[in-house]
Coordinates of C-alpha atoms in Angstrom, one line a residue:
X126 CA 8.0 -2.2 59.3
X127 CA 6.7 -4.2 56.4
X128 CA 3.2 -5.7 56.3
X129 CA 3.2 -9.4 55.6
X130 CA 0.2 -10.7 53.7
X131 CA -0.9 -14.2 54.2
X132 CA -2.2 -16.0 51.1
X133 CA -4.6 -19.0 50.9
X134 CA -1.9 -21.2 49.7
X135 CA 0.2 -20.6 52.9
X136 CA -2.5 -21.7 55.3
X137 CA -3.6 -24.8 53.3
X138 CA -1.3 -27.1 55.3
X139 CA -3.0 -25.9 58.5
X140 CA -6.4 -26.5 57.2
X141 CA -5.3 -30.0 55.9
X142 CA -4.0 -31.0 59.2
X143 CA -6.9 -29.6 61.1
X144 CA -9.5 -31.3 58.9
X145 CA -8.0 -34.8 58.9
X146 CA -7.0 -35.0 62.6
X147 CA -10.3 -33.6 63.7
X148 CA -12.3 -35.8 61.6
X149 CA -10.4 -38.8 62.9
X150 CA -11.0 -38.0 66.5
X151 CA -14.8 -37.3 66.0
X152 CA -15.3 -40.4 63.8
X153 CA -13.1 -42.8 65.6
X154 CA -16.0 -44.2 67.8
X155 CA -18.2 -44.9 64.8
X156 CA -15.2 -46.6 63.0
X157 CA -14.8 -48.9 66.0
X158 CA -18.5 -49.7 66.2
X159 CA -19.3 -50.2 62.5
X160 CA -16.1 -51.4 60.9
X161 CA -13.6 -52.9 63.4
X162 CA -15.8 -55.9 64.2
X163 CA -17.4 -56.2 60.9
X164 CA -16.7 -59.2 58.5
X165 CA -13.8 -59.0 56.2
X166 CA -14.6 -57.5 52.8
X167 CA -13.3 -55.2 50.0
X168 CA -15.2 -52.3 51.4
X169 CA -13.8 -52.7 54.8
X170 CA -10.2 -52.8 53.3
X171 CA -10.7 -49.8 51.3
X172 CA -12.3 -47.9 54.1
X173 CA -9.3 -48.4 56.3
X174 CA -7.0 -47.7 53.4
X175 CA -8.8 -44.5 52.9
X176 CA -8.7 -43.4 56.3
X177 CA -5.1 -44.3 57.3
X178 CA -3.2 -43.6 54.1
X179 CA -4.1 -40.0 54.3
X180 CA -3.5 -39.9 58.0
X181 CA -0.1 -41.3 57.7
X182 CA 0.9 -38.9 54.9
X183 CA -0.2 -35.8 57.1
X184 CA 1.9 -37.2 60.0
X185 CA 4.7 -37.5 57.6
X186 CA 4.2 -33.8 56.7
X187 CA 4.5 -32.8 60.3
X188 CA 7.6 -34.8 60.8
X189 CA 9.0 -33.1 57.7
X190 CA 8.4 -29.7 59.3
X191 CA 9.9 -30.7 62.5
X192 CA 12.9 -31.8 60.8
X193 CA 13.1 -28.3 59.1
X194 CA 12.8 -26.7 62.5
X195 CA 15.5 -28.9 64.1
X196 CA 18.1 -28.4 61.1
X197 CA 17.1 -24.8 60.5
X198 CA 16.0 -25.4 56.8
X199 CA 15.0 -22.6 56.1
X200 CA 14.1 -19.5 58.1
X201 CA 10.4 -19.9 58.8
X202 CA 9.9 -16.2 58.8
X203 CA 11.1 -15.8 55.2
X204 CA 9.0 -18.5 53.4
X205 CA 5.5 -20.0 53.4
X206 CA 5.1 -23.4 54.9
X207 CA 4.8 -25.1 51.5
X208 CA 8.1 -23.4 50.3
X209 CA 9.8 -24.5 53.6
X210 CA 8.5 -28.1 53.0
X211 CA 9.7 -28.3 49.4
X212 CA 13.2 -27.0 50.6
X213 CA 13.3 -29.6 53.3
X214 CA 12.6 -32.3 50.8
X215 CA 15.1 -30.8 48.3
X216 CA 17.8 -30.8 50.9
X217 CA 17.0 -34.3 52.2
X218 CA 17.1 -35.9 48.8
X219 CA 20.3 -33.9 48.0
X220 CA 22.0 -35.4 50.9
X221 CA 20.9 -39.0 50.4
X222 CA 21.0 -39.1 46.5
X223 CA 23.7 -37.4 44.5
X224 CA 24.4 -39.9 41.7
X225 CA 22.0 -38.4 39.0
X226 CA 19.1 -36.1 38.5
X227 CA 16.9 -39.1 37.8
X228 CA 17.7 -40.6 41.2
X229 CA 17.0 -37.1 42.9
X230 CA 13.6 -36.9 41.2
X231 CA 12.7 -40.4 42.1
X232 CA 13.7 -39.5 45.8
X233 CA 11.3 -36.4 45.7
X234 CA 8.5 -38.5 44.4
X235 CA 8.9 -41.1 47.3
X236 CA 9.2 -38.4 50.1
X237 CA 6.9 -35.7 48.9
X238 CA 3.1 -36.5 50.1
X239 CA 1.8 -34.3 47.4
X240 CA 3.7 -36.1 44.6
X241 CA 1.9 -37.9 41.7
X242 CA 2.6 -41.2 43.5
X243 CA 0.5 -40.5 46.6
X244 CA -2.2 -38.5 45.0
X245 CA -2.8 -41.2 42.5
X246 CA -2.8 -43.9 45.4
X247 CA -5.4 -42.0 47.4
X248 CA -7.6 -41.2 44.4
X249 CA -7.5 -44.9 43.2
X250 CA -8.6 -46.0 46.8
X251 CA -11.4 -43.3 47.0
X252 CA -12.7 -44.2 43.5
X253 CA -12.5 -47.9 43.9
X254 CA -14.9 -47.3 46.8
X255 CA -17.3 -45.6 44.4
X256 CA -16.9 -48.3 41.8
X257 CA -18.0 -51.1 44.4
X258 CA -20.7 -48.9 45.7
X259 CA -22.2 -48.3 42.2
X260 CA -21.8 -52.1 41.4
X261 CA -24.0 -52.9 44.5
X262 CA -26.5 -50.3 43.8
X263 CA -26.8 -51.6 40.0
X264 CA -27.4 -55.2 41.0
X265 CA -23.9 -56.6 41.4
X266 CA -23.7 -57.3 37.7
X267 CA -20.4 -58.3 36.3
X268 CA -20.4 -56.1 33.3
X269 CA -21.2 -53.2 35.5
X270 CA -18.2 -54.0 37.7
X271 CA -15.8 -54.6 34.6
X272 CA -17.1 -51.4 32.9
X273 CA -16.4 -49.1 35.9
X274 CA -13.2 -50.7 36.7
X275 CA -12.2 -49.9 32.9
X276 CA -13.3 -46.3 33.4
X277 CA -11.3 -46.1 36.8
X278 CA -8.2 -47.4 35.0
X279 CA -8.6 -44.8 32.1
X280 CA -9.1 -42.0 34.5
X281 CA -6.0 -43.1 36.7
X282 CA -3.7 -43.7 33.8
X283 CA -4.7 -40.4 32.2
X284 CA -4.0 -38.3 35.2
X285 CA -0.7 -40.0 35.8
X286 CA 0.4 -39.4 32.4
X287 CA -0.7 -35.9 32.3
X288 CA 1.0 -35.2 35.7
X289 CA 4.2 -36.8 34.7
X290 CA 4.2 -35.0 31.2
X291 CA 3.5 -31.5 32.6
X292 CA 4.0 -31.0 36.3
X293 CA 5.6 -33.9 38.0
X294 CA 6.8 -31.9 41.0
X295 CA 4.4 -28.9 40.8
X296 CA 2.6 -27.9 44.0
X297 CA -0.9 -28.2 42.4
X298 CA -2.4 -31.1 40.4
X299 CA -4.4 -29.8 37.7
X300 CA -3.9 -32.6 35.4
X301 CA -6.1 -34.7 37.8
X302 CA -9.1 -32.3 37.5
X303 CA -10.5 -33.3 34.1
X304 CA -10.4 -37.1 34.1
X305 CA -11.4 -37.1 37.9
X306 CA -14.2 -34.9 37.3
X307 CA -15.4 -37.0 34.4
X308 CA -15.2 -40.2 36.3
X309 CA -16.9 -38.7 39.3
X310 CA -19.7 -37.3 37.1
X311 CA -20.4 -40.6 35.6
X312 CA -20.5 -42.4 38.9
X313 CA -22.8 -39.7 40.3
X314 CA -25.0 -39.7 37.3
X315 CA -25.4 -43.5 37.5
X316 CA -26.1 -43.7 41.3
X317 CA -28.7 -40.8 40.9
X318 CA -30.4 -42.4 37.9
X319 CA -31.0 -45.7 39.6
X320 CA -32.0 -44.2 42.8
X321 CA -34.7 -42.1 41.2
X322 CA -35.6 -45.0 39.0
X323 CA -36.1 -47.4 41.7
X324 CA -38.3 -44.7 43.6
X325 CA -40.5 -44.0 40.6
X326 CA -39.2 -40.5 40.3
X327 CA -37.3 -37.6 42.1
X328 CA -40.4 -36.4 44.0
X329 CA -41.3 -39.8 45.5
X330 CA -37.7 -40.3 46.5
X331 CA -37.5 -37.1 48.3
X332 CA -40.8 -37.5 49.9
X333 CA -39.7 -40.9 51.4
X334 CA -38.5 -39.1 54.5
X335 CA -42.0 -37.7 55.0
X336 CA -43.7 -41.4 55.0
X337 CA -43.7 -44.0 57.6
X338 CA -40.0 -43.7 58.1
X339 CA -40.1 -40.1 59.3
X340 CA -39.8 -41.1 63.0
X341 CA -36.8 -43.7 62.3
X342 CA -33.9 -44.0 60.2
X343 CA -33.8 -42.5 56.7
X344 CA -34.9 -44.9 53.9
X345 CA -31.9 -46.3 52.3
X346 CA -32.8 -45.2 48.8
X347 CA -32.9 -41.6 50.0
X348 CA -29.7 -42.2 52.0
X349 CA -27.9 -43.5 48.9
X350 CA -29.2 -40.5 46.9
X351 CA -28.3 -37.8 49.4
X352 CA -24.9 -39.4 50.0
X353 CA -24.1 -39.3 46.3
X354 CA -25.3 -35.7 46.0
X355 CA -23.2 -34.5 49.0
X356 CA -20.1 -36.3 47.9
X357 CA -20.4 -35.1 44.4
X358 CA -20.6 -31.4 45.9
X359 CA -17.5 -32.0 48.0
X360 CA -15.8 -33.2 44.7
X361 CA -16.6 -29.9 42.9
X362 CA -15.2 -28.0 45.7
X363 CA -12.1 -30.1 46.1
X364 CA -11.0 -30.5 42.5
X365 CA -10.4 -26.8 42.0
X366 CA -8.3 -26.8 45.3
X367 CA -6.3 -29.8 44.1
X368 CA -5.8 -28.3 40.6
X369 CA -4.7 -24.6 41.6
X370 CA -3.7 -24.6 45.4
X371 CA -2.5 -27.8 47.2
X372 CA -3.5 -31.3 46.2
X373 CA -3.2 -32.5 49.8
X374 CA -6.2 -30.3 50.9
X375 CA -8.2 -31.3 48.0
X376 CA -7.6 -35.1 48.4
X377 CA -8.2 -34.9 52.1
X378 CA -11.6 -33.2 51.6
X379 CA -12.6 -36.1 49.2
X380 CA -11.3 -38.7 51.6
X381 CA -13.3 -37.3 54.5
X382 CA -16.5 -37.1 52.3
X383 CA -16.3 -40.6 51.1
X384 CA -15.6 -41.8 54.7
X385 CA -18.7 -39.9 55.9
X386 CA -20.7 -41.4 53.2
X387 CA -19.8 -45.1 54.2
X388 CA -20.1 -44.4 57.9
X389 CA -23.6 -42.7 57.5
X390 CA -24.9 -45.7 55.5
X391 CA -23.6 -48.3 57.5
X392 CA -24.7 -46.5 60.8
X393 CA -28.2 -45.9 59.4
X394 CA -28.7 -49.5 58.5
X395 CA -27.3 -51.1 61.7
X396 CA -29.3 -48.8 63.9
X397 CA -32.6 -49.4 62.3
X398 CA -35.0 -50.3 65.2
X399 CA -37.3 -52.1 62.9
X400 CA -34.5 -54.5 62.2
X401 CA -32.3 -55.2 59.1
X402 CA -35.5 -56.2 56.9
X403 CA -36.9 -52.7 56.6
X404 CA -33.6 -51.6 54.9
X405 CA -33.1 -54.8 53.1
X406 CA -36.4 -54.7 51.5
X407 CA -35.5 -51.3 49.9
X408 CA -32.2 -52.4 49.0
X409 CA -33.6 -55.4 47.2
X410 CA -36.1 -53.0 45.4
X411 CA -33.2 -51.0 44.2
X412 CA -31.2 -53.9 42.8
X413 CA -34.2 -55.6 41.3
X414 CA -35.1 -52.4 39.5
X415 CA -31.5 -52.4 38.1
X416 CA -31.6 -56.0 37.1
X417 CA -35.0 -57.6 36.8
X418 CA -33.3 -60.8 35.5
X419 CA -32.1 -61.7 38.9
X420 CA -33.0 -65.1 40.1
X421 CA -35.2 -65.4 43.2
X422 CA -32.3 -66.9 45.0
X423 CA -30.2 -64.0 44.3
X424 CA -32.9 -61.6 45.1
X425 CA -33.3 -63.1 48.6
X426 CA -29.3 -62.9 49.1
X427 CA -29.7 -59.1 48.6
X428 CA -31.8 -58.8 51.7
X429 CA -28.5 -59.0 53.9
X430 CA -27.5 -55.3 53.9
X431 CA -24.3 -56.1 55.8
X432 CA -22.4 -56.6 52.5
X433 CA -23.8 -53.0 51.1
X434 CA -20.9 -50.5 50.9

């Protein structure tokens, strides 16, 4: 009897489904508490887009596999799960579209959750959250917003062009790796630099948790710094998976990481027993350091931490 060896690529769909569905279940209560009743904002819209686009795409993957089982396309014992899914989508588009190869390819882009269309959409949402976050950290200056929006546009456009030119329907997305890594590194470096600068150095920033806040919530400067570090580590782990194995697993990991970053920050601010002012003072310090030219009215406005991503 022949031995069947299971590769990492074959189990990535199961890992992806487990991650996203389990994460949704264990964080749904925090989502309801900290986002459902909050005021409307771009961060709130992007948070829900990040959560539910990925979730709906994973549900679609499950539906595709069920259709394959129902119609017997193909034998699940002969091919990996990803190969089965590709065959099912090819069969579906072949039945629906038969006029031209261009129409067939367009159909595949629309029905494949790992295509350039959906990976680009999810990356755009995730990185838009990061742009708004760094914009808030750096004092909500207009040039900062436009600069990082321009970088985001260049990164996304480069990724799409490379993907379309090289591997439009490949099961991996290495063209995303380089421009996305560069963009994420710039975002991380900017956030870390301003957090360290506002705290007077790396050591004072790390020692904040041992100060008067040690029995309460973490200082917001430390929380922002830690969130940036942990997210960037998640990116470094996700991009190789996206590039060489399964883009769905890589993008799901990044999506979960950015959701935790937003939930953790909002949960920490709103659960401060001292009141919003203790977190607001730190946030104002961070923004004032980034932009000493802010007027006194603008400085007081930053005391409201509800708008901080």
